[in-house]
Amino acid sequence: MLGAYYGKTYPSDSLFEGLEISKSESYDLYLNQYNIIRFSLNELSGKGNEYQDYIGRFEFVISSDIREAYPNLRDKEFDSLPDLLAATEDEFIFIIDEWDYIFSHDLYRENQSDFLEFLRALLKDQPYVALVYMTGVLPIKKYSTGSALNMFDEYTMLNDSFFEEYFGFTEQEVAALCKKQSKLSLDEIADWYNGYVADDGGRIYNPRSVVLALLNGKCQSYWTRTGKMDEVLFFLKYNISEVRDDVVKMVNHLPVRIEIKKEYAAGQGKPGNRKEIYAAMIIYGLLSYCNGELRIPNKELMMEFDNALEDEEFGYVAELVKNSEEVLNATLDKKQHQCKIEEQI
């Protein structure tokens, strides 16, 4: 979307006509005005498994594209990729996905500082950089000491009142999508994929799951595990004694009161305590957090917790959950029976 809006490749005004962005005063100022440099840092080289193979691939591909786009630079020698980009005398927008891949997958540990230096040299205070948009799950400030990459603003699901509605679909957007088909109702979609709450009380839905449910005409768990950090089980295994009672409550649809101010804990080694575990799980969307209350957001995630509790390491906790549910049901049955007796009296 960003590439379509900013990029010079083709006129894209017809794509955005009538949308909110077209009402912005700066809409025409930036539309189709930039060349885009886009790459994902989760792509490994086919030439080898060394760090130089990894980073060399990006340098080679970007350099080749620039020389092709700027024929006057094809036969000139440059000491570095930044020098080549500066020689274009143009401004670029960089769109970089999974900037933190080598950290989250613990690759090239001895060269991770070299990787940060690569990004710093490529992006910081360079005349050819108009904008850099990077995605990832790890905070830059955790790994970038000093001023290496201090030019970035970071936005997360845990602490961002301005952009939080864009981390998923709003209820209005889901309602509009539901009207385009007849198999699934908004209530069904809400039951499965709603549960995240913005500061203003707006409801946020899991976008990928909503799209797949509407395409398939079926509500089920579309939760995707892309690595160990996406597992409910991965986090819960760390600290069974402290999170045990919380899990019992949340699986029984009861909120857990806790104050979490830490912006991020996921992917930074073993979570050290209960709050770090929950901060990480919030970032990954495994839990929702609003007004000091933790919850399992929806039916989709409840299934993931149920699956996690089937692990043999959770035998005792699973038994607690089962017993707690039986007690809860028995209590509710008793209350209902008592109400009927009172009505008869």
JSON list of C-alpha atoms in Angstrom, two decimals, residues 30 35 44 66 103 110 112 126 134 168 182 204 215-216 231 268 276 301 318 331 339 343:
[
{"chain": "A", "resi": 30, "resn": "TYR", "atom": "CA", "xyz": [3.34, 12.95, -1.96]},
{"chain": "A", "resi": 35, "resn": "ASN", "atom": "CA", "xyz": [11.32, 5.73, -5.92]},
{"chain": "A", "resi": 44, "resn": "LEU", "atom": "CA", "xyz": [18.81, -15.76, 3.41]},
{"chain": "A", "resi": 66, "resn": "ILE", "atom": "CA", "xyz": [19.99, 1.30, -8.64]},
{"chain": "A", "resi": 103, "resn": "PHE", "atom": "CA", "xyz": [17.89, -11.23, 16.44]},
{"chain": "A", "resi": 110, "resn": "GLU", "atom": "CA", "xyz": [28.98, -12.34, 16.55]},
{"chain": "A", "resi": 112, "resn": "GLN", "atom": "CA", "xyz": [24.80, -8.48, 15.05]},
{"chain": "A", "resi": 126, "resn": "GLN", "atom": "CA", "xyz": [21.50, 10.36, 4.58]},
{"chain": "A", "resi": 134, "resn": "MET", "atom": "CA", "xyz": [10.41, -0.83, 9.16]},
{"chain": "A", "resi": 168, "resn": "GLY", "atom": "CA", "xyz": [-6.22, -4.64, 13.13]},
{"chain": "A", "resi": 182, "resn": "SER", "atom": "CA", "xyz": [-24.05, -13.93, 3.38]},
{"chain": "A", "resi": 204, "resn": "ILE", "atom": "CA", "xyz": [-10.07, -4.31, 17.20]},
{"chain": "A", "resi": 215, "resn": "LEU", "atom": "CA", "xyz": [-13.12, -16.07, 2.19]},
{"chain": "A", "resi": 216, "resn": "ASN", "atom": "CA", "xyz": [-13.72, -19.63, 3.40]},
{"chain": "A", "resi": 231, "resn": "GLU", "atom": "CA", "xyz": [3.48, -20.28, 20.80]},
{"chain": "A", "resi": 268, "resn": "GLN", "atom": "CA", "xyz": [14.74, -10.71, 24.48]},
{"chain": "A", "resi": 276, "resn": "GLU", "atom": "CA", "xyz": [7.52, -9.76, 31.14]},
{"chain": "A", "resi": 301, "resn": "LEU", "atom": "CA", "xyz": [-7.14, -17.69, 21.10]},
{"chain": "A", "resi": 318, "resn": "ALA", "atom": "CA", "xyz": [-5.01, -28.46, 33.03]},
{"chain": "A", "resi": 331, "resn": "THR", "atom": "CA", "xyz": [-22.06, -23.00, 41.35]},
{"chain": "A", "resi": 339, "resn": "CYS", "atom": "CA", "xyz": [-33.61, -18.89, 41.68]},
{"chain": "A", "resi": 343, "resn": "GLU", "atom": "CA", "xyz": [-39.66, -18.00, 41.92]}
]
